[in-house]
mmCIF file of C-alpha atoms in Angstrom:
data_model
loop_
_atom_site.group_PDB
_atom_site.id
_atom_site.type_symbol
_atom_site.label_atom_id
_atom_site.label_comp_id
_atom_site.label_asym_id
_atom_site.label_seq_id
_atom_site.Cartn_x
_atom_site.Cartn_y
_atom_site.Cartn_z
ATOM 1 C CA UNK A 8 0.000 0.000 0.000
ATOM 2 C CA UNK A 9 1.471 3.880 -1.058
ATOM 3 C CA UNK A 10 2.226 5.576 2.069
ATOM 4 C CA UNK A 11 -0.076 8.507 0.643
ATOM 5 C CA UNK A 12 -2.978 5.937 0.790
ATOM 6 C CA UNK A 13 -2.008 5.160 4.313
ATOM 7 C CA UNK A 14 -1.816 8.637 5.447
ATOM 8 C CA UNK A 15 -4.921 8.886 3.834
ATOM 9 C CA UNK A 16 -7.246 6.230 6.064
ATOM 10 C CA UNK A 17 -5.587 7.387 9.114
ATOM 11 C CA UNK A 18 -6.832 10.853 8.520
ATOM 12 C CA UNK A 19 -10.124 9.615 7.537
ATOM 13 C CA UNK A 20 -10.221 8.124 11.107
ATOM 14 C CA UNK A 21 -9.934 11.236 13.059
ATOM 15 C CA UNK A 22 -11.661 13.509 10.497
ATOM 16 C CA UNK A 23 -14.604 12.117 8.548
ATOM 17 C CA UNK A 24 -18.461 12.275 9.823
ATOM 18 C CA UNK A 25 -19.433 9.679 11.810
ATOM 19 C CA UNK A 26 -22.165 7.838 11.115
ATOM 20 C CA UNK A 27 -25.297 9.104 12.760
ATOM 21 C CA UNK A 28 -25.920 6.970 15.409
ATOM 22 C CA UNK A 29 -29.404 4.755 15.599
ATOM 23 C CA UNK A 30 -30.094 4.349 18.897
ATOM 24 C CA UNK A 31 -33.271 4.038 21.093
ATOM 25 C CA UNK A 32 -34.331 5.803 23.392
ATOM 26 C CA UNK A 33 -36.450 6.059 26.324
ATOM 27 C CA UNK A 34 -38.525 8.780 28.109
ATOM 28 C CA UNK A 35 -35.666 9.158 31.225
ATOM 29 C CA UNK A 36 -32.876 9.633 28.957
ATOM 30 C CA UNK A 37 -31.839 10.855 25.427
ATOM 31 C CA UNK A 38 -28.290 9.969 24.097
ATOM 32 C CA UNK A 39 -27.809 12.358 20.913
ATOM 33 C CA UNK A 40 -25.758 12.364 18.458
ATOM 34 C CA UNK A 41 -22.418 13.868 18.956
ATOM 35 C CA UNK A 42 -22.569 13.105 22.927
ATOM 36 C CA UNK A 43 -19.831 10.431 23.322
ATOM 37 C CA UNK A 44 -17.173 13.023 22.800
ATOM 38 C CA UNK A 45 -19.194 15.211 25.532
ATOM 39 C CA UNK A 46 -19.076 12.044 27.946
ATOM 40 C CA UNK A 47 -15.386 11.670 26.967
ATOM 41 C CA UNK A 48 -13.671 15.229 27.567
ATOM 42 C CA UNK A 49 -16.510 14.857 30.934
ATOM 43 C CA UNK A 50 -15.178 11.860 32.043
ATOM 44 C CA UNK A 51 -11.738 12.836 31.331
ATOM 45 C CA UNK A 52 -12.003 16.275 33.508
ATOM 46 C CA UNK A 53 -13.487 14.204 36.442
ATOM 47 C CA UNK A 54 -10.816 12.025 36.272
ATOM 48 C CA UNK A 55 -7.779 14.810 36.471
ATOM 49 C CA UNK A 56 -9.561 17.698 37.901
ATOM 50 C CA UNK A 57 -9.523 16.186 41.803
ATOM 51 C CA UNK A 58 -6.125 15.691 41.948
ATOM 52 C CA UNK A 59 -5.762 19.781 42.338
ATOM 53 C CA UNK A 60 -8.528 20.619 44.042
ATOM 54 C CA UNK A 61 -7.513 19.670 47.628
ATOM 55 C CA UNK A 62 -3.999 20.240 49.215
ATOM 56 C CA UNK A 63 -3.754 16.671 49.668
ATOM 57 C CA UNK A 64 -3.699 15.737 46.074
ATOM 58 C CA UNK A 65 -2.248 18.722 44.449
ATOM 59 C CA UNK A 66 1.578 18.274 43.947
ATOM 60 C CA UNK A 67 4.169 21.473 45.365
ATOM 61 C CA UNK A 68 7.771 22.571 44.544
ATOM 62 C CA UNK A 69 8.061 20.476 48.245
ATOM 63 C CA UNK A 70 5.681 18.088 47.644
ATOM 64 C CA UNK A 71 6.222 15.206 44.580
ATOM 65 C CA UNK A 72 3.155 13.376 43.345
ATOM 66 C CA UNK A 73 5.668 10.155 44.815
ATOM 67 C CA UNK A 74 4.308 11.075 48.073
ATOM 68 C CA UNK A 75 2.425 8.316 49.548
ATOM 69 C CA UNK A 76 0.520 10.710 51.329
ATOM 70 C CA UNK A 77 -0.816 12.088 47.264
ATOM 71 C CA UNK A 78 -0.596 8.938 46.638
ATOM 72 C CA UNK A 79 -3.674 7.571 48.616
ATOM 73 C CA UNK A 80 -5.409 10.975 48.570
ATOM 74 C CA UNK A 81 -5.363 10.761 44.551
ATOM 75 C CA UNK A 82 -6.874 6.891 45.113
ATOM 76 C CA UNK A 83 -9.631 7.639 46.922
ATOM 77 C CA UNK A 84 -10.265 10.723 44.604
ATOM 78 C CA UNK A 85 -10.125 8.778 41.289
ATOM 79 C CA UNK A 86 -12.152 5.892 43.218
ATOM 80 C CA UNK A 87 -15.072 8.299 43.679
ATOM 81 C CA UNK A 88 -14.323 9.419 39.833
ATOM 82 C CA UNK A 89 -14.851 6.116 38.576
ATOM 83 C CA UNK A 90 -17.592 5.458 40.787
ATOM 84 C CA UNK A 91 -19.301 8.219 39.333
ATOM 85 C CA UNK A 92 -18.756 7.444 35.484
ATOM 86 C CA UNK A 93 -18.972 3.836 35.997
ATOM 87 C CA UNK A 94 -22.693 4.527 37.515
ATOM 88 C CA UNK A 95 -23.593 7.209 34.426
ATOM 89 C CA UNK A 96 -22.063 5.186 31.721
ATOM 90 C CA UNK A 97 -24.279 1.944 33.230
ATOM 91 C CA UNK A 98 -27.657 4.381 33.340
ATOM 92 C CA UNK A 99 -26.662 5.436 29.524
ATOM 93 C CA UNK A 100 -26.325 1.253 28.357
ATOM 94 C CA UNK A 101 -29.309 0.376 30.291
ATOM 95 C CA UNK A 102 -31.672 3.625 29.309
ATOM 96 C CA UNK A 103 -30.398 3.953 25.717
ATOM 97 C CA UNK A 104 -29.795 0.178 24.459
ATOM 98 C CA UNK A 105 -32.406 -1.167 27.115
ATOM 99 C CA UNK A 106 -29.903 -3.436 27.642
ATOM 100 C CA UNK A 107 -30.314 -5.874 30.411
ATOM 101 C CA UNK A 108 -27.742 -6.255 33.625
ATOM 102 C CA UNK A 109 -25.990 -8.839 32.301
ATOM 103 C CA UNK A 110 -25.481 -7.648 28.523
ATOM 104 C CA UNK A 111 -24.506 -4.664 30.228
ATOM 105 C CA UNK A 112 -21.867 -6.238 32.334
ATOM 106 C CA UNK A 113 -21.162 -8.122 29.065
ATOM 107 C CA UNK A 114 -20.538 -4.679 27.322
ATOM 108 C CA UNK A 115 -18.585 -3.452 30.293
ATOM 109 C CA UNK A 116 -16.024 -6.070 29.999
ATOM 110 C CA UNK A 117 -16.742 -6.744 33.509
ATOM 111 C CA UNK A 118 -18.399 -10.283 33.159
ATOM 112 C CA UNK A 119 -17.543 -13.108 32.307
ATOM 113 C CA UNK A 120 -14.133 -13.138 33.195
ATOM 114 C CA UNK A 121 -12.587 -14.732 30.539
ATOM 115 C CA UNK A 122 -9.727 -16.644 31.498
ATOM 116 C CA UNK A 123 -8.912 -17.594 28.378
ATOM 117 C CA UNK A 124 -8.695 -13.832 26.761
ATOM 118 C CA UNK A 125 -6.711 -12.877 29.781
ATOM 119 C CA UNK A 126 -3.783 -15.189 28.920
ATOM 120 C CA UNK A 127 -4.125 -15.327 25.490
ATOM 121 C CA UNK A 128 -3.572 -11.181 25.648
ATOM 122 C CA UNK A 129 -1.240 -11.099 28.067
ATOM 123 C CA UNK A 130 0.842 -13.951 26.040
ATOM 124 C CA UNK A 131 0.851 -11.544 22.996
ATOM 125 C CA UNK A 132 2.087 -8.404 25.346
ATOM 126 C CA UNK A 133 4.800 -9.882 26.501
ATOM 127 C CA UNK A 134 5.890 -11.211 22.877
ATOM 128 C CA UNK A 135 6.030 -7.385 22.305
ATOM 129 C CA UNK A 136 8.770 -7.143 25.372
ATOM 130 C CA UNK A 137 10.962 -10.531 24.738
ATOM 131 C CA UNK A 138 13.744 -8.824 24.260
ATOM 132 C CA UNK A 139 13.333 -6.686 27.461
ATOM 133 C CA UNK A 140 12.367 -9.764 29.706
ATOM 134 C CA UNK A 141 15.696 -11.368 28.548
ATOM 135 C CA UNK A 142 17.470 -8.202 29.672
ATOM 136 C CA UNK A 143 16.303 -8.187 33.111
ATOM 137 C CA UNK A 144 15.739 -12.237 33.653
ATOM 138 C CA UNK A 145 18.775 -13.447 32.025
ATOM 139 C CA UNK A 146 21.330 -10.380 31.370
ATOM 140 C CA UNK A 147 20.485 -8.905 35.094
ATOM 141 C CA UNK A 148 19.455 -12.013 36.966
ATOM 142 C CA UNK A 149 16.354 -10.993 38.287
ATOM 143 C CA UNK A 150 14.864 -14.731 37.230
ATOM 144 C CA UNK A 151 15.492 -16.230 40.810
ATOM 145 C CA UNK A 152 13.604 -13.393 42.472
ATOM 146 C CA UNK A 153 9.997 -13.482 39.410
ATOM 147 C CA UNK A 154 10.031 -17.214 40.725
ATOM 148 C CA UNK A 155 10.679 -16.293 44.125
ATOM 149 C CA UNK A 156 7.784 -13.573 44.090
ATOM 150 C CA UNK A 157 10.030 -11.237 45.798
ATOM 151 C CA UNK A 158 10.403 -8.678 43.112
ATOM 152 C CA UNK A 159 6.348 -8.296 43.136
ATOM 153 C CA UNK A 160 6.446 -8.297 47.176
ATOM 154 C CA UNK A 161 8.920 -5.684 47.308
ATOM 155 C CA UNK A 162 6.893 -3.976 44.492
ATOM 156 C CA UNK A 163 3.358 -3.612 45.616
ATOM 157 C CA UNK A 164 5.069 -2.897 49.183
ATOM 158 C CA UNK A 165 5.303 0.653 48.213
ATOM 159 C CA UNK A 166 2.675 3.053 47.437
ATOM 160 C CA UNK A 167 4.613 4.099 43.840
ATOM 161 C CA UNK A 168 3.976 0.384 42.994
ATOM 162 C CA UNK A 169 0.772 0.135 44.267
ATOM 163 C CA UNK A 170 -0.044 3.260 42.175
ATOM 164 C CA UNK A 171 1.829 2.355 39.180
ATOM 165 C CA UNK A 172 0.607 -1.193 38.568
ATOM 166 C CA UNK A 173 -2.714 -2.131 40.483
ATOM 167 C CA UNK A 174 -4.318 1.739 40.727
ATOM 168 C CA UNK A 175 -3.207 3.522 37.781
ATOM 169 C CA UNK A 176 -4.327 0.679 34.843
ATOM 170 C CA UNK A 177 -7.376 -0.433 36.890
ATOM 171 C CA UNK A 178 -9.178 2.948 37.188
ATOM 172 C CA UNK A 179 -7.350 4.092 33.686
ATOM 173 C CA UNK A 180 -8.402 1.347 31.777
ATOM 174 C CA UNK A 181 -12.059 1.531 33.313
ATOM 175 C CA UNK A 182 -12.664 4.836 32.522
ATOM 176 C CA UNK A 183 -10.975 5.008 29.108
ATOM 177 C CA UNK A 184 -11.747 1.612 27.780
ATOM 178 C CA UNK A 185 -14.504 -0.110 29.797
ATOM 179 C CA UNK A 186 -16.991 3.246 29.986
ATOM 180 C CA UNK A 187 -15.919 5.158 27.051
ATOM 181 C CA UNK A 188 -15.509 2.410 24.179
ATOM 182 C CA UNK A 189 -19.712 1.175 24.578
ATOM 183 C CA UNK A 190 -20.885 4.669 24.221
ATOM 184 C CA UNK A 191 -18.911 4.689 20.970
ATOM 185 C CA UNK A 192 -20.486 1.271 19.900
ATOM 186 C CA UNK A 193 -23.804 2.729 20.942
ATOM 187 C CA UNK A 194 -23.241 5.705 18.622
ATOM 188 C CA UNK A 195 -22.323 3.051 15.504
ATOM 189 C CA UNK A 196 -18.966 4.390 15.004
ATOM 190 C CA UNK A 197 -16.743 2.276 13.485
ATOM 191 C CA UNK A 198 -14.161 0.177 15.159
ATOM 192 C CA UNK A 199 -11.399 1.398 13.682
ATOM 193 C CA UNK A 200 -11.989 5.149 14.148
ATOM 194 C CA UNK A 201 -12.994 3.577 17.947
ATOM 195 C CA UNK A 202 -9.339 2.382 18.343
ATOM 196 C CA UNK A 203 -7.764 5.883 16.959
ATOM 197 C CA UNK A 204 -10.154 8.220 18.913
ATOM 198 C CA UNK A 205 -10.597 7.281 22.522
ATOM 199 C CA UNK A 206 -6.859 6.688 23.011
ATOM 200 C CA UNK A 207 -6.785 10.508 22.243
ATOM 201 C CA UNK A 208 -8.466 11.209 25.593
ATOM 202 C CA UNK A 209 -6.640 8.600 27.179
ATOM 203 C CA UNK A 210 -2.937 10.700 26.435
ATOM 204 C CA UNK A 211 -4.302 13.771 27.146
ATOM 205 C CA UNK A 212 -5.235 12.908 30.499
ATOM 206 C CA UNK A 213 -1.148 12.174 31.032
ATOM 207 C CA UNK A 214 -0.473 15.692 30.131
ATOM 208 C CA UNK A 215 -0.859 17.198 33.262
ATOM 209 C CA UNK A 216 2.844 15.008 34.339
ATOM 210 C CA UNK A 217 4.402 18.240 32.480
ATOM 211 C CA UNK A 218 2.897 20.680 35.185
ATOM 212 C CA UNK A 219 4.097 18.335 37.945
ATOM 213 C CA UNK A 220 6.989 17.681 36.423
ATOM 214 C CA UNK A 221 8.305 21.539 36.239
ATOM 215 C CA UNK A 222 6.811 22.331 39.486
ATOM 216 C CA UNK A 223 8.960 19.766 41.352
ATOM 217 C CA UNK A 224 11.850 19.789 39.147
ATOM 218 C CA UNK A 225 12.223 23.726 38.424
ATOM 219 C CA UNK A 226 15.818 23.776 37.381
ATOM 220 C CA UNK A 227 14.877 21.596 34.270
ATOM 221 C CA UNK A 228 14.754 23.574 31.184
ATOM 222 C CA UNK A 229 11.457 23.952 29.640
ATOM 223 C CA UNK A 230 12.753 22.031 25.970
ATOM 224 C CA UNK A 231 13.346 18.828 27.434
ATOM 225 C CA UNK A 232 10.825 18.992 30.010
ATOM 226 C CA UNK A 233 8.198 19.284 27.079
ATOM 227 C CA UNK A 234 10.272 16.677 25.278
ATOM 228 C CA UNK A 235 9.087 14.490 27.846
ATOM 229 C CA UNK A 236 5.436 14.520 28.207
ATOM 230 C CA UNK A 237 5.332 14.667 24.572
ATOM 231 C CA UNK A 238 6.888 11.605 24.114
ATOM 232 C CA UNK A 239 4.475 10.141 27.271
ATOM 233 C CA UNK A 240 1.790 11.464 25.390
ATOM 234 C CA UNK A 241 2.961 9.701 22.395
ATOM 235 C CA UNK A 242 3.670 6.224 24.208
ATOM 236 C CA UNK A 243 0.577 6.379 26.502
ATOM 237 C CA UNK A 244 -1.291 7.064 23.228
ATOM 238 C CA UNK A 245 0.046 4.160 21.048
ATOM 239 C CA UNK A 246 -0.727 2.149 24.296
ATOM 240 C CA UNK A 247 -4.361 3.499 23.707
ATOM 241 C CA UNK A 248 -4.530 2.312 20.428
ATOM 242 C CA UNK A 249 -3.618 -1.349 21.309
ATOM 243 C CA UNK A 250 -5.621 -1.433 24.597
ATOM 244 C CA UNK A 251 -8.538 -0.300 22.905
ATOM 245 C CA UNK A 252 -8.302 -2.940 19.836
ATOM 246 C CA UNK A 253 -7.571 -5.813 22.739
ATOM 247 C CA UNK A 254 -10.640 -4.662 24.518
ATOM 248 C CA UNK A 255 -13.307 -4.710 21.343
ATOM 249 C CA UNK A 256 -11.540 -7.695 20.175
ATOM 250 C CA UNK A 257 -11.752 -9.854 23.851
ATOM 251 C CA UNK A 258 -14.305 -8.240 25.306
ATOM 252 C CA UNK A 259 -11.892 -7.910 28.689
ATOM 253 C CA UNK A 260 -11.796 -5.320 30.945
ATOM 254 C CA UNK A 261 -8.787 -7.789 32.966
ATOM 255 C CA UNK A 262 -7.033 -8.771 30.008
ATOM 256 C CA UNK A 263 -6.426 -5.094 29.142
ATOM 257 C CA UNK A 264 -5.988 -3.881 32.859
ATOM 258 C CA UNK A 265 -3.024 -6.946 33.035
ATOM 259 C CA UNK A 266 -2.105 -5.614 29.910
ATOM 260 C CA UNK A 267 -1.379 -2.318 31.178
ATOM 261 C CA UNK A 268 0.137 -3.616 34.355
ATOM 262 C CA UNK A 269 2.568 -5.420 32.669
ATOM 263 C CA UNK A 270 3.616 -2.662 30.394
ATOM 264 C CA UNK A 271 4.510 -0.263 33.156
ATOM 265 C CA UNK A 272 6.254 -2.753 34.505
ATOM 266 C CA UNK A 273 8.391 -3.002 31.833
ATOM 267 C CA UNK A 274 8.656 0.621 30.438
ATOM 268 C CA UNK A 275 9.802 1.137 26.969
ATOM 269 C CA UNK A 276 12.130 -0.993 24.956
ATOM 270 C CA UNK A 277 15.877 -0.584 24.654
ATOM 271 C CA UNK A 278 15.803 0.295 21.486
ATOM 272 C CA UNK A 279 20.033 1.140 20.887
ATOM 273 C CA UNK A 280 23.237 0.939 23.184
ATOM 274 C CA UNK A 281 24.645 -1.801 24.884
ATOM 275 C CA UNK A 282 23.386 -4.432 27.448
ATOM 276 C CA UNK A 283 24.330 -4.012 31.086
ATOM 277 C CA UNK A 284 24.652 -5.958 33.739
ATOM 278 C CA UNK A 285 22.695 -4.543 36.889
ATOM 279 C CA UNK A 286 23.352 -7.637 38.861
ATOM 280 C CA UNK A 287 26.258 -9.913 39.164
ATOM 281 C CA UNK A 288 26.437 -12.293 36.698
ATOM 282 C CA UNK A 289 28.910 -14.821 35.676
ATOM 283 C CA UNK A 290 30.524 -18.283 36.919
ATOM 284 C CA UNK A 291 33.066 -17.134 40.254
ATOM 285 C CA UNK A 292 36.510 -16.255 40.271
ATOM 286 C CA UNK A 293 36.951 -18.798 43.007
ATOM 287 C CA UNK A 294 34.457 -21.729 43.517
ATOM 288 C CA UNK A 295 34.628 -23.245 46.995
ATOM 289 C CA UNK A 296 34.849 -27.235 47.030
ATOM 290 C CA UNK A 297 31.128 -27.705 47.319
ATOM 291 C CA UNK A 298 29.944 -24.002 45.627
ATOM 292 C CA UNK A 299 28.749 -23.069 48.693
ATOM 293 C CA UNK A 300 29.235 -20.240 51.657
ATOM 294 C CA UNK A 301 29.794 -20.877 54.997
ATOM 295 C CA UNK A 302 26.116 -20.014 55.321
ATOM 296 C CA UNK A 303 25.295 -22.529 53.367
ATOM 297 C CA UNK A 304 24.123 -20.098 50.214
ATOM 298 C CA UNK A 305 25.636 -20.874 46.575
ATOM 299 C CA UNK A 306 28.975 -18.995 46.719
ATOM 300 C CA UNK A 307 28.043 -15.027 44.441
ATOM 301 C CA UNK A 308 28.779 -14.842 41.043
ATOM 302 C CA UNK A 309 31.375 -12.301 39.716
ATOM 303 C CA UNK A 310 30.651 -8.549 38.956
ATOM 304 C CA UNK A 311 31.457 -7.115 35.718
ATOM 305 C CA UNK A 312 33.370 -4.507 36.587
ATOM 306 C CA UNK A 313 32.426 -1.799 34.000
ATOM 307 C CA UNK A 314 28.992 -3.218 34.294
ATOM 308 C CA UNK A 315 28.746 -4.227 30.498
ATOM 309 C CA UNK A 316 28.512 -7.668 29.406
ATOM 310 C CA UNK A 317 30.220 -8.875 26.510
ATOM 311 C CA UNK A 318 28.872 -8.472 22.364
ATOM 312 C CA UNK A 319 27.345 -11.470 22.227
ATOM 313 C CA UNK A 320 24.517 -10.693 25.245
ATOM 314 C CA UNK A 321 23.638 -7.031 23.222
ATOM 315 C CA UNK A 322 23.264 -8.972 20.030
ATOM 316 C CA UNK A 323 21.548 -11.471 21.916
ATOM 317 C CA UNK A 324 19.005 -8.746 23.150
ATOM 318 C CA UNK A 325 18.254 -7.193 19.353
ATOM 319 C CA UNK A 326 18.002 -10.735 17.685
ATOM 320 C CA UNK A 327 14.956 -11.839 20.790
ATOM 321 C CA UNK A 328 13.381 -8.359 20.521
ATOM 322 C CA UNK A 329 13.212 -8.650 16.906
ATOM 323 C CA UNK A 330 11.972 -11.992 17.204
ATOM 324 C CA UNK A 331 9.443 -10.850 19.693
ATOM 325 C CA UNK A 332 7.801 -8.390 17.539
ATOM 326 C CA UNK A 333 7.690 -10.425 14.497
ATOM 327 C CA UNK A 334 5.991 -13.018 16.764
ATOM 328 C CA UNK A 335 3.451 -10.148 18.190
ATOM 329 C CA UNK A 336 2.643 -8.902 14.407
ATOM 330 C CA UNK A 337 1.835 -12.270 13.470
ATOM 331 C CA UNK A 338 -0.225 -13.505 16.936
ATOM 332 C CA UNK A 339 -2.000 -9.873 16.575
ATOM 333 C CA UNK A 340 -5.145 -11.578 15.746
ATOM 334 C CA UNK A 341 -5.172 -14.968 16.091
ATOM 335 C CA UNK A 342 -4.225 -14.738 19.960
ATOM 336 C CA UNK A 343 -7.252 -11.806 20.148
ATOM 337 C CA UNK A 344 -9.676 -13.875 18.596
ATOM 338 C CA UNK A 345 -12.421 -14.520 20.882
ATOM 339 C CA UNK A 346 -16.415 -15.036 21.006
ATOM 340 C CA UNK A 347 -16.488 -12.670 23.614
ATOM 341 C CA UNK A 348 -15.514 -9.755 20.945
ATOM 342 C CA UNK A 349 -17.643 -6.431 21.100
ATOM 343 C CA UNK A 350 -16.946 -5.523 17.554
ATOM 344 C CA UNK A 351 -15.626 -7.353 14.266
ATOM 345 C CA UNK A 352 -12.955 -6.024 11.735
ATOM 346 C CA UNK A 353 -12.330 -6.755 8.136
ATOM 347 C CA UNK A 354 -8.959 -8.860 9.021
ATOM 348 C CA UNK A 355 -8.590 -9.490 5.162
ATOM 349 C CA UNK A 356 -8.414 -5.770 4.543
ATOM 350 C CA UNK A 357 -6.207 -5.408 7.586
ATOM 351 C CA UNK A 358 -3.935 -7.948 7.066
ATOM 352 C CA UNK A 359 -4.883 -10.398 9.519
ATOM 353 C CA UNK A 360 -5.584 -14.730 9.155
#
């Protein structure tokens, strides 16, 4: 396909008329056209606005957002949020599709759970991130301690972890998946412009880091502090894209939530420069009779002393990450298949088996 022709459909996504949505309606409620993108700037403003309307929440030049004491005040204030849209998104499904509880559940994400989607989408993630999980498990060690549990203990033990991978992606993907994406359905917009739109919303609502961000760090020059949330808003919105094409293709909300989890977790991909070591690794210098301590504890392995491992890990790295995304491309849709899917797609237009 020309590029121009590309360029093209991904303009028409964001630009052209939408379809006029044919909905019913009842005598309580009236859900015109044009009002999903009221409910989503709405929803997104309920979500950000509390975090500066109380001293508790709102971030200082002596205060970080890190805080655990913002921390849980920003919890219980995006609780409430979601609480709130959860309960007007529901009273939209029920009043406008008279859709029963359970198809509204159903539409939700919420129910069933879906086992199967779960692992099947969490499978196809983490092909995405091969080459990262080799650089931490194998190149750094950290194996020992994902079968231990001890990295995830030590983890959710602090309130930035907490935050980061249990709060953040549950109320996040609720609100900008699980509410937003059936109002969209409702309307009869496509899919596709579904999967480019909402995400929109969902970076936007990450802008607000650049405020913090200069407020607590005021000696940082403005360039690369706007650098920064633009490339946030760029990753968080690319995230969108895929979240949001998981979600209408399993029908989730807990696939995409683990989804999300798992990608903070393991932040962007090394994309250039060397592999490090951040843990010993290696055989020892000097092995003890029985390769063990006087504690009792296999004897340490050696340290690289610059910290670098040799070539052949690096190249290593790029040949599994490589791998990894040729593997995602071509799982994209046979590991999102499901009968639980909200919406279907033309996979021989878009390339999919």
């Amino acid at each position: 396909m020309a590029p121009t022709n590309y360029f093209h459909r991904l303009k028409s996504y964001y630009l052209k008329d939408s379809e006029p949505p044919k909905l019913s309606s009842s005598r309580f409620f009236a859900y015109s056209p044009g009002d999903e993108t009221d409910v989503k700037i709405t929803y997104t403003l309920l979500y950000v606005v509390p975090f500066y309307l109380s001293a508790a929440t709102r971030p200082s030049p002596l205060l970080s957002r890190d805080a655990p004491s913002v921390i849980r005040a920003r919890i219980r204030a995006v609780t409430l949020s979601c609480i709130i849209s959860a309960a007007a998104t529901i009273y939209i499904v029920s009043h406008t599709d008279k859709a029963t509880p359970l198809e509204t559940l159903r539409l939700l994400g919420w129910w069933p759970i879906a086992p199967l989607e779960i692992t099947k989408s969490l499978l196809l993630t983490t092909l995405l991130f091969a080459g990262p999980l080799f650089e931490r498990g194998i190149a750094e060690g950290e194996w020992k301690d994902w079968i231990r549990g001890r990295r995830i203990r030590e983890t959710l033990g602090s309130w930035i972890g907490w935050r980061n991978y249990v709060a953040g992606p549950i109320t996040e993907e609720l609100v900008f998946r699980s509410l937003l994406t059936p109002l969209h359905l409702l309307a009869h917009i496509a899919p596709s412009r579904i999967i480019f739109l909402t995400p929109l919303y969902f970076g936007i609502a990450h802008i607000h880091h650049f405020y913090e961000y200069t407020l607590t760090h005021p000696h940082t020059p403005l360039p690369p502090a706007l650098l920064r949330s633009l490339v946030q808003f760029a990753y968080t919105t690319v995230f969108g894209w895929y979240a949001t094409f998981l979600f209408l293709r399993t029908g989730s909300l807990p696939a995409v939530v683990l989804a999300h989890s798992f990608c903070n977790w393991s932040g962007l991909p090394r994309v250039w420069g060397r592999v490090e070591a951040g843990l010993p690794i290696g055989p020892p210098i000097l092995k003890p009779k029985d390769d063990r301590d006087t504690d009792g504890r296999k004897s340490a392995p050696m340290q690289i002393a610059d910290g670098k491992l040799g070539l052949m890990w690096t190249a290593a790295y790029y040949v599994i990450l490589v791998a990894g995304a040729v593997a995602f491309y071509q799982g994209f849709w046979i590991l999102t298949e499901s009968k639980r899917a909200l919406a279907t797609f033309d996979t021989k237009r878009s390339g999919g088996k």
